[in-house]
mmCIF file of C-alpha atoms in Angstrom:
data_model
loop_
_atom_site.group_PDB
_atom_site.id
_atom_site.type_symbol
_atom_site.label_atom_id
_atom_site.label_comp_id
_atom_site.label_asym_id
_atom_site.label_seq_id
_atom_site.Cartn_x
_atom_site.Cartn_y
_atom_site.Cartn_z
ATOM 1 C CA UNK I 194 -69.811 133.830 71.554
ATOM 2 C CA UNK I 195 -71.909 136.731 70.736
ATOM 3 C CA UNK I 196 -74.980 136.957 68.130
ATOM 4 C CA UNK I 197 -72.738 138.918 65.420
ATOM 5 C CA UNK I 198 -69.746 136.841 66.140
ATOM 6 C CA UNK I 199 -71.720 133.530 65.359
ATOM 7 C CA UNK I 200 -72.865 134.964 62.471
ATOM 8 C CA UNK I 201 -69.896 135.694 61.140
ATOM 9 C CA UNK I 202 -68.265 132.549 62.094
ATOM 10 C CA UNK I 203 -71.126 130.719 60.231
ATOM 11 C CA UNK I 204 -71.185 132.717 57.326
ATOM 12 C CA UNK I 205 -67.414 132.383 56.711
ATOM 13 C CA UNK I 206 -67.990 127.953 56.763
ATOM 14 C CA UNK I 207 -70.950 128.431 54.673
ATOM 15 C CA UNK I 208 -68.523 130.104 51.821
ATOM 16 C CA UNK I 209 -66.252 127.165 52.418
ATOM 17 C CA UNK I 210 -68.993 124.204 52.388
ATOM 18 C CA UNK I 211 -70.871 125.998 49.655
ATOM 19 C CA UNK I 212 -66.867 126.128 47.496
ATOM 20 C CA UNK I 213 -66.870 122.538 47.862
ATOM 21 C CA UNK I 214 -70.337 121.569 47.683
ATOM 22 C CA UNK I 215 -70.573 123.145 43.870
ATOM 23 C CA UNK I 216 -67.199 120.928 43.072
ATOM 24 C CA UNK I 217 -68.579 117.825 44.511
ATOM 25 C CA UNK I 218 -72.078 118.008 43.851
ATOM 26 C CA UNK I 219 -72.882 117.589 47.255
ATOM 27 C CA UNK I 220 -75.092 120.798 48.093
ATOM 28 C CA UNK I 221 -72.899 122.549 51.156
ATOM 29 C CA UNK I 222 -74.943 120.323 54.053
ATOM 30 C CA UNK I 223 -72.575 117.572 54.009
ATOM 31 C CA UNK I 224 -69.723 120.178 55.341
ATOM 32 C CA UNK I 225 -72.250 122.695 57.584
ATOM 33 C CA UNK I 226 -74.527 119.530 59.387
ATOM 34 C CA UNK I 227 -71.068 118.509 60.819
ATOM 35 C CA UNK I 228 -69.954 122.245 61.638
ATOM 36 C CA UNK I 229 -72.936 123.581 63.340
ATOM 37 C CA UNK I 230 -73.549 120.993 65.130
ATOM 38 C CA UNK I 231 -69.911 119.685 66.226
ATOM 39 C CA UNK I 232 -68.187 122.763 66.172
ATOM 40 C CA UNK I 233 -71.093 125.537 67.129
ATOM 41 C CA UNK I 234 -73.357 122.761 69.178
ATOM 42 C CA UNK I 235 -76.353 123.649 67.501
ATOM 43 C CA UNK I 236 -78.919 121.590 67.631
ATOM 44 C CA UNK I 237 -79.133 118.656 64.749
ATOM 45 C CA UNK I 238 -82.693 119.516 63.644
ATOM 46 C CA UNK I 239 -81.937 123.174 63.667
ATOM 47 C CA UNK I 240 -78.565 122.462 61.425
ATOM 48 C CA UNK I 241 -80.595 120.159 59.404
ATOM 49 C CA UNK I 242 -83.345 122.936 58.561
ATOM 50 C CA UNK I 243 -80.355 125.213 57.345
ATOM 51 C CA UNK I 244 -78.551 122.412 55.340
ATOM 52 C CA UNK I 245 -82.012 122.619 53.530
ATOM 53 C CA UNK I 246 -81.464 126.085 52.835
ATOM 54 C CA UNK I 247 -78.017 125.905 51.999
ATOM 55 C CA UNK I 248 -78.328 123.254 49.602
ATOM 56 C CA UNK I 249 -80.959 124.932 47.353
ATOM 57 C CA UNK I 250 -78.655 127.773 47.348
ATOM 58 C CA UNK I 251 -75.809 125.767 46.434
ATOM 59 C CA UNK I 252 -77.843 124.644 43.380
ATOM 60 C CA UNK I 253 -79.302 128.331 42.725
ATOM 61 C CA UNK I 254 -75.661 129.195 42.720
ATOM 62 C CA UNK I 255 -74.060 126.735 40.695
ATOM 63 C CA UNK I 256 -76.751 125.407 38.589
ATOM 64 C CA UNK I 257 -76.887 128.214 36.007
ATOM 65 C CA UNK I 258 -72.997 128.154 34.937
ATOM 66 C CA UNK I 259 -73.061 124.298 34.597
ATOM 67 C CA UNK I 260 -76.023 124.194 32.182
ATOM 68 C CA UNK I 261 -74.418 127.192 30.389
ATOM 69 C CA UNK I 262 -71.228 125.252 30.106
ATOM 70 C CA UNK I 263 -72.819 121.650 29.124
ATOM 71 C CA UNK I 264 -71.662 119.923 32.066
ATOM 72 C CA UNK I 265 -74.499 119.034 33.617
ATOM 73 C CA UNK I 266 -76.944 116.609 31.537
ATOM 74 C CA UNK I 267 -80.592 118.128 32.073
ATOM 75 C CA UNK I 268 -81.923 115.167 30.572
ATOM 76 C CA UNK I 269 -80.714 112.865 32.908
ATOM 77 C CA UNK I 270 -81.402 114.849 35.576
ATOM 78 C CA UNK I 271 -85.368 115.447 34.905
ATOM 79 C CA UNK I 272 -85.379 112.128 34.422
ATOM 80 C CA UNK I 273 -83.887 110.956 37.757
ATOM 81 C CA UNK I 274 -86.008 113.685 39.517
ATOM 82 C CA UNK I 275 -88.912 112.127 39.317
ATOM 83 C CA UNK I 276 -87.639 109.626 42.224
ATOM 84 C CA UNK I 277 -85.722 112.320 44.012
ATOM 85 C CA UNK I 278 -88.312 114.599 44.654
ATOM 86 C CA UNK I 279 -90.886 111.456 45.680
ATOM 87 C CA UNK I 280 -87.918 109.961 47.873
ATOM 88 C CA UNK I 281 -87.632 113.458 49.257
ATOM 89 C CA UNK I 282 -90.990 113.755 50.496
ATOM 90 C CA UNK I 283 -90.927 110.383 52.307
ATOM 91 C CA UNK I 284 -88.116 111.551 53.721
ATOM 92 C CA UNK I 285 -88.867 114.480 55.633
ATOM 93 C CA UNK I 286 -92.340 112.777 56.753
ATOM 94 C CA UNK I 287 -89.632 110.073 58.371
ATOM 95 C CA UNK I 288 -87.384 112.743 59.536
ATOM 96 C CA UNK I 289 -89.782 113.280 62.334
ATOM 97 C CA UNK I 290 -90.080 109.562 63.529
ATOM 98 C CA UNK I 291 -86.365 109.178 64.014
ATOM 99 C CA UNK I 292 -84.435 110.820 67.465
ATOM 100 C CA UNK I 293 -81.414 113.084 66.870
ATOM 101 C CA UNK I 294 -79.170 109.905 67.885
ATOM 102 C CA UNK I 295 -80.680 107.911 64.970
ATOM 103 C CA UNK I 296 -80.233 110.603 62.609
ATOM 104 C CA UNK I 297 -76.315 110.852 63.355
ATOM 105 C CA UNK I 298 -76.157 107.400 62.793
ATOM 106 C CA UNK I 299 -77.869 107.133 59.508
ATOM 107 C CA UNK I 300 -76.204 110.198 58.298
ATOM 108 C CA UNK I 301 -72.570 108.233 59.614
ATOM 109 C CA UNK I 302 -73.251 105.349 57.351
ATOM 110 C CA UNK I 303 -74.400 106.657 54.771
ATOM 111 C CA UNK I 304 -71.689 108.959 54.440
ATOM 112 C CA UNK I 305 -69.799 105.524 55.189
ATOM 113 C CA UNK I 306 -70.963 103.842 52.158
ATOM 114 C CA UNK I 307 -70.878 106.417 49.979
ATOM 115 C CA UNK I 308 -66.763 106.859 50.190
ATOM 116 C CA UNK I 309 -66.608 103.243 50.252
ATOM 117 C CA UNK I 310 -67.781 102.967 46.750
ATOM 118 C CA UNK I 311 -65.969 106.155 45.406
ATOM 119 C CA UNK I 312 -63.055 104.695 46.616
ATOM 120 C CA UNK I 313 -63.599 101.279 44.559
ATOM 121 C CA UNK I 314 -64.612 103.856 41.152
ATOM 122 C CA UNK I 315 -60.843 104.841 41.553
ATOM 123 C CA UNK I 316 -59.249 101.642 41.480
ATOM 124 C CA UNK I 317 -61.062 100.867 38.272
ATOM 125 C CA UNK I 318 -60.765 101.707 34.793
ATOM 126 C CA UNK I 319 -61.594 105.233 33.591
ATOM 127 C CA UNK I 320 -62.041 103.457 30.110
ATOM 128 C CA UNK I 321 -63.926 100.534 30.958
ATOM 129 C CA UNK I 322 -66.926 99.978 27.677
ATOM 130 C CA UNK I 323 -70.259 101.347 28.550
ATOM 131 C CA UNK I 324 -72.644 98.939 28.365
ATOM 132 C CA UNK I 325 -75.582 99.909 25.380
ATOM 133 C CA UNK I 326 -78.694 100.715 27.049
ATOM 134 C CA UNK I 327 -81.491 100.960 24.604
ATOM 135 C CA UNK I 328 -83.833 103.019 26.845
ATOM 136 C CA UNK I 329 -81.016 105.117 27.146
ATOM 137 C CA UNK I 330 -80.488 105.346 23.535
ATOM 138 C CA UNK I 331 -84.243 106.568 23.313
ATOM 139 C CA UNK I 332 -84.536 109.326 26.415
ATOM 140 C CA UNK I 333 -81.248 110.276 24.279
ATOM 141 C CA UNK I 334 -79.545 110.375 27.391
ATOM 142 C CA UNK I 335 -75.729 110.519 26.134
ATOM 143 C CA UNK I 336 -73.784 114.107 25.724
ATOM 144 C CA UNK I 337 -70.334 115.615 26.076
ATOM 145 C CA UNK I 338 -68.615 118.328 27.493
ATOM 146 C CA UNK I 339 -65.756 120.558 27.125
ATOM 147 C CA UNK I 340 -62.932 119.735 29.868
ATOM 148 C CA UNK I 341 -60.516 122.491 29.969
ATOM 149 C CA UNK I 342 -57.435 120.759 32.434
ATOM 150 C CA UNK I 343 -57.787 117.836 29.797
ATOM 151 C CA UNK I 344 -58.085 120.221 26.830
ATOM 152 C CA UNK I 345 -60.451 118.243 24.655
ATOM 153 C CA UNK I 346 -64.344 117.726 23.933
ATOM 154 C CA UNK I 347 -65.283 114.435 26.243
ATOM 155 C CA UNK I 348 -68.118 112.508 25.190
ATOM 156 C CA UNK I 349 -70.308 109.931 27.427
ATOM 157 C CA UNK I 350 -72.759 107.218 26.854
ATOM 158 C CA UNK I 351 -75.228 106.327 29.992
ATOM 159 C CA UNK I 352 -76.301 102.989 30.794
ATOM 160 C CA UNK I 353 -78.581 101.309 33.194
ATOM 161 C CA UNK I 354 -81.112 104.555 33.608
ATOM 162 C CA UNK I 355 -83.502 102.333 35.472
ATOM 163 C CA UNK I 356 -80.870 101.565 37.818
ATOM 164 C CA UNK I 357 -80.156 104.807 38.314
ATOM 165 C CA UNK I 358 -83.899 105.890 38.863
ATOM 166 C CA UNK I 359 -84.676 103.463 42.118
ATOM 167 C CA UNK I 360 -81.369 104.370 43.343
ATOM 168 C CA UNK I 361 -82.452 107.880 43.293
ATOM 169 C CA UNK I 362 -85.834 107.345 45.678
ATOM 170 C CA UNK I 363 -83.057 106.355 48.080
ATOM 171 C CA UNK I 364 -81.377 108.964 48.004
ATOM 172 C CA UNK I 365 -84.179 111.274 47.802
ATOM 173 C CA UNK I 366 -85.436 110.183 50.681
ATOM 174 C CA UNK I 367 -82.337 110.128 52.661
ATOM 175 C CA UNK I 368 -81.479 113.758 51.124
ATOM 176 C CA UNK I 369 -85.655 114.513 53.162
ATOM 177 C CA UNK I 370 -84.597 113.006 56.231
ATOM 178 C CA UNK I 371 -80.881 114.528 56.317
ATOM 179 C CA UNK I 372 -80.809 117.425 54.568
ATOM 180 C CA UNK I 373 -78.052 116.940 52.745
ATOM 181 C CA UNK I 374 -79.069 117.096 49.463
ATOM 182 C CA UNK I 375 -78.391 113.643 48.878
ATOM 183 C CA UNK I 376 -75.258 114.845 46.434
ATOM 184 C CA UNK I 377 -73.479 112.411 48.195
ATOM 185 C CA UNK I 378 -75.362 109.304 47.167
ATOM 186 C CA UNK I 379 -76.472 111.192 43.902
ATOM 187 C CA UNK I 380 -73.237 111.116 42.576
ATOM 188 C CA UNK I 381 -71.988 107.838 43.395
ATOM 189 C CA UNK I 382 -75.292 106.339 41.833
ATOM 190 C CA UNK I 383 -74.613 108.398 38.500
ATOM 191 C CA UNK I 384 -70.605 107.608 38.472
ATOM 192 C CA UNK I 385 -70.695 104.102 39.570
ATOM 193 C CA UNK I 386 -74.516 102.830 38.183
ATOM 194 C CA UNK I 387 -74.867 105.107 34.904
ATOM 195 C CA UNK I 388 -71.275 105.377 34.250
ATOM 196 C CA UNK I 389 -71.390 109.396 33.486
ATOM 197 C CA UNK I 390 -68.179 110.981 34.402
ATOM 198 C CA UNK I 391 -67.259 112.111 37.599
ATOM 199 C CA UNK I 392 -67.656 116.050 36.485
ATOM 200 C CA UNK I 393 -70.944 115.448 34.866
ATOM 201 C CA UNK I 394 -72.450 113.566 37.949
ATOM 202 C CA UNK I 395 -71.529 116.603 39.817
ATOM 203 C CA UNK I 396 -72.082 119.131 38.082
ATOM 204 C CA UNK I 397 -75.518 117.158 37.225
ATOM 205 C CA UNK I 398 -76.434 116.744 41.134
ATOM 206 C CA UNK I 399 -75.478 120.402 41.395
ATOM 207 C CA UNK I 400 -78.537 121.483 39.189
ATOM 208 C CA UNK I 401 -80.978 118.418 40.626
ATOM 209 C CA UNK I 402 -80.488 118.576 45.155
ATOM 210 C CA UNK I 403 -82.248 122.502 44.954
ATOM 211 C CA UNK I 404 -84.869 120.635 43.279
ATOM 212 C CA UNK I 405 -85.138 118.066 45.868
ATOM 213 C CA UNK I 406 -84.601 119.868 48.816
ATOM 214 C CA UNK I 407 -87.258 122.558 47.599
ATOM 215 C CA UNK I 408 -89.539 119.682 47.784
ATOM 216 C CA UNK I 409 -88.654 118.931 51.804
ATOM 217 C CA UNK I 410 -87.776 122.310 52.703
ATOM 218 C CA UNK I 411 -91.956 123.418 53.130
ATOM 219 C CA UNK I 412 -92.039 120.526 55.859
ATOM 220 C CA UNK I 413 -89.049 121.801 57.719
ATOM 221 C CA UNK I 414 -90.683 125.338 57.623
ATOM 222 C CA UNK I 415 -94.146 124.059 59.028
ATOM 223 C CA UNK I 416 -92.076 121.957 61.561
ATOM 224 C CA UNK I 417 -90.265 125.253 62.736
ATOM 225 C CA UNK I 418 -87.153 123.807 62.021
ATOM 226 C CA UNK I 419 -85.854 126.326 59.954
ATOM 227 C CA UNK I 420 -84.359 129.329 62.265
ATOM 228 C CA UNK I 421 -83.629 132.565 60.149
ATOM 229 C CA UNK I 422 -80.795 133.425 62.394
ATOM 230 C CA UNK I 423 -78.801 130.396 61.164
ATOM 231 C CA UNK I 424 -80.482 130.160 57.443
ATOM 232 C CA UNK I 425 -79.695 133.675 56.844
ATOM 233 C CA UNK I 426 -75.770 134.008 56.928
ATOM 234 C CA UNK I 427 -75.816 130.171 55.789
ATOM 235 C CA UNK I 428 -77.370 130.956 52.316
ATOM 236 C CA UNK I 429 -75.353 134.151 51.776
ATOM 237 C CA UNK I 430 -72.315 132.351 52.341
ATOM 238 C CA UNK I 431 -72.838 128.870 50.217
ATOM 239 C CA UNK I 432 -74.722 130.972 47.286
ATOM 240 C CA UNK I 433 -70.964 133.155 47.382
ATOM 241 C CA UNK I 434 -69.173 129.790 47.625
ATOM 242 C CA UNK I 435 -71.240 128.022 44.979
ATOM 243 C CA UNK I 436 -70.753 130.863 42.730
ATOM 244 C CA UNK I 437 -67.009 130.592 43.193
ATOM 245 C CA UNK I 438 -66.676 126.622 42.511
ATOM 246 C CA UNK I 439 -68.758 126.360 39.668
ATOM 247 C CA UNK I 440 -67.880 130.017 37.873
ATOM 248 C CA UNK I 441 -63.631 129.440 38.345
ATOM 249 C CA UNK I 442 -63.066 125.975 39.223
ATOM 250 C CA UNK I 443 -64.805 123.039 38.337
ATOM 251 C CA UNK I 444 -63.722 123.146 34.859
ATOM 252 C CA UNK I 445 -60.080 123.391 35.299
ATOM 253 C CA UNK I 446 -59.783 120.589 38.355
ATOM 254 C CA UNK I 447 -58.412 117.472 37.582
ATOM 255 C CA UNK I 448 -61.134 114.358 38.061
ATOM 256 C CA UNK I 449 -58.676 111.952 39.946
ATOM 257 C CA UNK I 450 -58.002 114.812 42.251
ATOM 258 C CA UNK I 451 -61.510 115.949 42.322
ATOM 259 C CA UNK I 452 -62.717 111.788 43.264
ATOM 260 C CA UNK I 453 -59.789 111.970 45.789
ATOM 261 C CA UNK I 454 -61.508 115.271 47.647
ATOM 262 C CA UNK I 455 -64.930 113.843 47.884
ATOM 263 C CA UNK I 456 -63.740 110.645 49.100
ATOM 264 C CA UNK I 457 -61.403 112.159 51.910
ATOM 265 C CA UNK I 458 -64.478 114.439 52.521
ATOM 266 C CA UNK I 459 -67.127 112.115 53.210
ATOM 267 C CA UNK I 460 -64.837 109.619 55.095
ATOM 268 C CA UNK I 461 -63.900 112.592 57.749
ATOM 269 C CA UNK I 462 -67.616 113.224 58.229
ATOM 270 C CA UNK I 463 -68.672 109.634 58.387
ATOM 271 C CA UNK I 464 -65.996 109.103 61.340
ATOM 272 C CA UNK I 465 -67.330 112.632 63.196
ATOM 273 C CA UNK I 466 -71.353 111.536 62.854
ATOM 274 C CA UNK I 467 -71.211 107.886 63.561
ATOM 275 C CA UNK I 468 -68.582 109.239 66.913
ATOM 276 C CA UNK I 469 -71.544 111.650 67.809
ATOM 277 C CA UNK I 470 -73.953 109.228 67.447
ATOM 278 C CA UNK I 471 -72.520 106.728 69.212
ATOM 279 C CA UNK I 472 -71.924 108.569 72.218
ATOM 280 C CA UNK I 473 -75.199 110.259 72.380
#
């Protein structure tokens, strides 16, 4: 394959993994980690360097329309930052302890997990009570949103913030060490822990992984791990996707149909990583 070809060939997945990394909340890595490193045999550290990339320009890309639109809570997401962006930094320190093999299995089971309890979220009750949650109640964490394929204002009470906060440190640091943007634990936590809804948690994880992966990214840089030739077309293409997903999309996609993607999604790319890792 020649230079241009690749380029072209990695730009055109990066418009696809950045589409469904602005519907899922899971930052574009999640897709492209698999891709260039499956598919275009690049090495893992290398596609983990531009998953960085790619998932702050999936936020820079779909960040701005979900704020505009109310989706996203930005109170619940400075708050949980605080433990992403410390997670994060432990994370990329222990990205450089652990072999490639161990990072194809940790990325495989977490991926693993993560479908495991999305799956379980859609066997239960949509309209299950919220539990009060007086620090909740004082952060004034609550909100609503206007869903346009339900045609009605939806409003939310969160619960268990606390919860939610350690669970983010986890997946802060896994988002450091993977370079996923940790969307995919971000948004389980937020659905399943905090009970927000399923478009709030992503569009919410949409505006927090550029924050987290901004934190990281300066230690993949220093590390070298970060190759322009694979960053470049990858952050044209998942900004373009992004932009797509959140701007014509998001608000007009059923939720059952949207928890049904993610889950098929991460179970696919648990199966490939854990298969890589294991014969490595």
């Amino acid at each position: 394959m020649t230079p241009f070809l690749f380029m072209l060939v990695v730009l055109g997945f990066s418009v696809g993994a950045g589409l469904l990394g602005s519907l899922l909340g899971i930052g574009g890595g999640l897709i492209l980690i698999p891709v260039l490193t499956l598919l275009l045999k690049v090495d893992i550290q290398y596609a983990v360097g531009a998953s960085i990339v790619s998932v702050i320009a999936t936020s820079s890309g779909a960040a701005a329309a979900y704020v505009r639109d109310r989706m996203a809570n930005t109170r619940v997401a400075m708050f949980l930052e605080l433990a992403t962006t410390a997670g994060a930094l432990s994370g990329a320190y222990m990205s450089g302890l652990v072999g490639g093999r161990g990072v194809y299995l940790v990325f495989g089971g977490v991926m693993a997990w993560s479908a495991l309890v999305m799956l379980r979220r859609m066997r239960a009750s949509a309209e299950a009570p919220v539990p009060a949650n007086a620090l909740a109640d004082r952060l004034a964490l609550h909100g609503s949103y206007w869903d346009e394929s339900q045609g009605r204002e939806v409003s939310y009470r969160v619960t268990r913030p606390l919860t939610g906060l350690g669970l983010m440190y986890v997946a802060g640091t896994v988002s450091g060490m993977l370079g996923i943007g940790s969307g995919a634990l971000k948004v389980p936590a937020m659905d399943l822990a905090m009970r927000l809804p399923l478009k709030v948690s992503t569009a919410t994880s949409n505006f927090m992984i550029g924050v987290t992966a901004a934190a990281s990214a300066g230690v993949y840089f220093a590390r070298g791990n970060i190759d322009p030739f694979i960053a470049g077309p990858v952050c044209v293409g998942v900004t373009l996707g992004a932009w797509l997903g959140s701007r014509h999309l998001m608000a007009r996609v059923n939720s059952t149909w949207l928890r049904a993607l993610f889950v098929g999604v991460l179970l696919w790319v648990a199966f490939e990583m854990l298969r890589k890792g294991w014969a490595s």
